[in-house]
Amino acid sequence: YGSVKENMVYPNPVVDVVNVEIEDCSLSLFSNEGKLIKRAEEPQMNISELPLGTYLLEISKEGKSIVKKIIKH
């Protein structure tokens, strides 16, 4: 993805919609236990229905992926 910016996932903590500054990516949201919760084929995901807590957001593009910790506030 070029250089990975610390603030590429915003806002964090998130209230309802989390955004990612990477074009043409897919997102997978996991619980802290590693259970897949939901997926999105766009650079944003609405998590308003989820309970408060910490989640792992996997950002995938062109066979590469990175994981960022997000906090649902």
XYZ file of N, CA, C and O in Angstrom:
292
model
N 0.813 -1.199 0.000
C 0.000 0.000 0.000
C 0.849 1.252 0.000
O 0.367 2.309 0.352
N 2.106 1.143 -0.282
C 2.998 2.271 -0.082
C 3.277 2.374 1.404
O 3.344 1.380 2.094
N 3.399 3.586 1.896
C 3.658 3.730 3.329
C 2.344 3.640 4.095
O 1.340 4.217 3.706
N 2.373 2.876 5.167
C 1.182 2.698 6.001
C 1.144 3.843 7.006
O 2.055 4.006 7.799
N 0.071 4.617 6.931
C -0.069 5.735 7.847
C -0.781 5.280 9.111
O -1.697 4.461 9.057
N -0.393 5.829 10.225
C -0.994 5.463 11.502
C -2.473 5.821 11.540
O -3.274 5.127 12.127
N -2.850 6.924 10.898
C -4.234 7.387 10.940
C -5.023 6.983 9.693
O -5.970 7.650 9.318
N -4.642 5.880 9.035
C -5.337 5.439 7.823
C -6.726 4.904 8.122
O -7.547 4.776 7.234
N -6.992 4.545 9.376
C -8.311 4.077 9.801
C -8.874 5.138 10.727
O -8.264 5.472 11.744
N -10.024 5.697 10.372
C -10.573 6.791 11.163
C -12.089 6.759 11.136
O -12.665 6.176 10.214
N -12.798 7.349 12.074
C -12.247 7.774 13.355
C -11.930 6.558 14.221
O -12.486 5.488 13.993
N -11.070 6.711 15.147
C -10.755 5.617 16.074
C -10.434 6.240 17.426
O -9.399 6.869 17.548
N -11.319 6.128 18.396
C -12.486 5.259 18.494
C -13.590 5.656 17.503
O -13.704 6.801 17.119
N -14.388 4.658 17.142
C -15.466 4.830 16.168
C -16.820 4.679 16.871
O -16.949 3.878 17.786
N -17.799 5.465 16.426
C -19.150 5.368 16.974
C -20.024 4.522 16.061
O -20.680 3.595 16.516
N -20.012 4.835 14.744
C -20.880 4.079 13.844
C -20.204 3.621 12.556
O -20.258 2.457 12.227
N -19.525 4.511 11.838
C -18.899 4.131 10.568
C -17.390 4.337 10.653
O -16.925 5.412 11.019
N -16.649 3.285 10.316
C -15.193 3.373 10.261
C -14.786 3.490 8.791
O -15.361 2.840 7.924
N -13.817 4.370 8.510
C -13.342 4.627 7.152
C -11.873 4.241 7.037
O -11.120 4.343 8.000
N -11.473 3.850 5.826
C -10.099 3.456 5.557
C -9.600 4.254 4.362
O -10.303 4.379 3.361
N -8.393 4.793 4.460
C -7.821 5.606 3.378
C -7.087 4.769 2.345
O -5.962 5.103 1.970
N -7.676 3.682 1.893
C -7.077 2.859 0.842
C -8.170 2.584 -0.189
O -9.228 2.068 0.159
N -7.921 2.939 -1.426
C -8.889 2.712 -2.505
C -8.959 1.228 -2.850
O -7.970 0.503 -2.733
N -10.122 0.780 -3.298
C -10.310 -0.579 -3.831
C -9.837 -1.676 -2.877
O -9.154 -2.611 -3.276
N -10.202 -1.552 -1.612
C -9.811 -2.566 -0.639
C -11.051 -3.281 -0.127
O -12.174 -2.855 -0.368
N -10.836 -4.391 0.551
C -11.930 -5.062 1.240
C -11.603 -5.102 2.724
O -10.428 -5.103 3.116
N -12.641 -5.105 3.539
C -12.487 -5.062 4.989
C -13.104 -6.297 5.613
O -14.165 -6.748 5.179
N -12.446 -6.825 6.636
C -12.986 -7.922 7.439
C -12.834 -7.520 8.895
O -11.741 -7.129 9.322
N -13.930 -7.607 9.642
C -13.907 -7.231 11.048
C -13.974 -8.488 11.901
O -14.836 -9.343 11.691
N -13.057 -8.592 12.859
C -12.958 -9.761 13.725
C -13.090 -9.349 15.187
O -12.683 -8.244 15.568
N -13.615 -10.262 15.995
C -13.601 -10.062 17.441
C -12.174 -10.268 17.937
O -11.318 -10.767 17.205
N -11.936 -9.940 19.196
C -10.611 -10.187 19.787
C -10.276 -11.664 19.823
O -9.112 -12.038 19.881
N -11.300 -12.520 19.785
C -11.086 -13.968 19.790
C -10.813 -14.516 18.392
O -10.610 -15.709 18.220
N -10.864 -13.641 17.379
C -10.577 -14.068 16.016
C -11.779 -14.506 15.211
O -11.632 -14.992 14.097
N -12.987 -14.308 15.738
C -14.206 -14.688 15.022
C -14.571 -13.595 14.020
O -14.649 -12.420 14.370
N -14.820 -14.002 12.769
C -15.235 -13.051 11.738
C -16.629 -12.530 12.065
O -17.557 -13.311 12.273
N -16.777 -11.220 12.101
C -18.061 -10.596 12.422
C -18.759 -10.104 11.167
O -19.931 -10.346 10.960
N -18.028 -9.399 10.311
C -18.636 -8.916 9.062
C -17.556 -8.538 8.060
O -16.397 -8.375 8.412
N -17.980 -8.390 6.798
C -17.083 -8.019 5.702
C -17.688 -6.856 4.918
O -18.894 -6.662 4.909
N -16.815 -6.125 4.229
C -17.253 -5.058 3.329
C -16.294 -5.022 2.145
O -15.098 -5.235 2.307
N -16.830 -4.771 0.965
C -16.009 -4.677 -0.249
C -15.797 -3.221 -0.646
O -15.693 -2.900 -1.823
N -15.745 -2.360 0.342
C -15.533 -0.936 0.125
C -14.728 -0.393 1.303
O -14.616 -1.069 2.325
N -14.169 0.815 1.179
C -13.285 1.319 2.237
C -14.010 1.947 3.432
O -13.507 2.858 4.069
N -15.215 1.459 3.739
C -15.890 1.889 4.957
C -16.813 0.773 5.429
O -17.208 -0.092 4.652
N -17.104 0.804 6.739
C -17.943 -0.234 7.321
C -18.760 0.377 8.451
O -18.224 1.074 9.310
N -20.070 0.107 8.428
C -20.949 0.568 9.499
C -20.952 -0.486 10.601
O -21.324 -1.633 10.358
N -20.534 -0.090 11.803
C -20.512 -1.028 12.925
C -21.416 -0.545 14.060
O -21.247 -0.939 15.210
N -22.397 0.291 13.731
C -23.261 0.881 14.761
C -24.029 -0.163 15.559
O -24.351 0.060 16.719
N -24.302 -1.329 14.954
C -25.090 -2.358 15.638
C -24.257 -3.217 16.590
O -24.807 -4.001 17.352
N -22.949 -3.047 16.573
C -22.077 -3.887 17.400
C -21.935 -3.333 18.815
O -22.013 -2.125 19.020
N -21.701 -4.219 19.796
C -21.481 -3.746 21.161
C -20.160 -2.984 21.290
O -19.260 -3.140 20.471
N -20.081 -2.160 22.321
C -18.849 -1.422 22.593
C -17.722 -2.405 22.850
O -17.948 -3.490 23.386
N -16.516 -2.042 22.455
C -15.376 -2.922 22.695
C -14.285 -2.721 21.674
O -14.304 -1.785 20.874
N -13.322 -3.627 21.686
C -12.171 -3.588 20.788
C -12.323 -4.659 19.718
O -12.716 -5.783 20.020
N -12.012 -4.302 18.477
C -12.141 -5.205 17.339
C -10.867 -5.137 16.497
O -10.091 -4.193 16.606
N -10.681 -6.129 15.654
C -9.555 -6.152 14.730
C -10.096 -5.987 13.313
O -10.963 -6.749 12.881
N -9.593 -4.993 12.602
C -10.028 -4.702 11.240
C -8.917 -5.102 10.284
O -7.822 -4.541 10.317
N -9.205 -6.102 9.441
C -8.244 -6.531 8.431
C -8.557 -5.808 7.126
O -9.683 -5.853 6.639
N -7.549 -5.154 6.580
C -7.677 -4.404 5.330
C -6.901 -5.179 4.271
O -5.702 -5.400 4.429
N -7.592 -5.607 3.218
C -6.958 -6.432 2.182
C -7.037 -5.752 0.831
O -8.053 -5.156 0.470
N -5.939 -5.890 0.073
C -5.884 -5.365 -1.288
C -4.793 -6.102 -2.040
O -3.673 -6.205 -1.547
N -5.138 -6.611 -3.203
C -4.169 -7.257 -4.106
C -3.346 -8.337 -3.406
O -2.125 -8.399 -3.550
N -4.012 -9.156 -2.614
C -3.344 -10.278 -1.968
C -2.533 -9.938 -0.730
O -1.924 -10.807 -0.131
N -2.524 -8.681 -0.334
C -1.813 -8.260 0.871
C -2.838 -7.797 1.896
O -3.916 -7.331 1.536
N -2.490 -7.933 3.161
C -3.405 -7.452 4.189
C -2.646 -6.932 5.399
O -1.519 -7.334 5.665
N -3.292 -6.014 6.089
C -2.785 -5.511 7.354
C -3.947 -5.510 8.336
O -5.111 -5.507 7.939
N -3.637 -5.528 9.618
C -4.662 -5.556 10.653
C -4.468 -4.344 11.559
O -3.352 -4.053 11.984
N -5.565 -3.639 11.818
C -5.555 -2.494 12.716
C -6.546 -2.753 13.836
O -7.641 -3.287 13.596
N -6.189 -2.347 15.049
C -7.112 -2.451 16.178
C -8.006 -1.209 16.179
O -7.518 -0.098 16.037
N -9.326 -1.423 16.297
C -10.243 -0.300 16.407
C -11.063 -0.457 17.676
O -11.275 -1.573 18.158
N -11.500 0.664 18.195
C -12.296 0.680 19.419
C -13.676 1.214 19.088
O -13.808 2.312 18.525
N -14.709 0.430 19.385
C -16.112 0.869 19.226
C -16.471 1.604 20.484
O -16.432 1.061 21.576
N -16.822 2.881 20.355
C -17.026 3.773 21.490
C -18.498 4.054 21.687
O -19.220 4.297 20.778
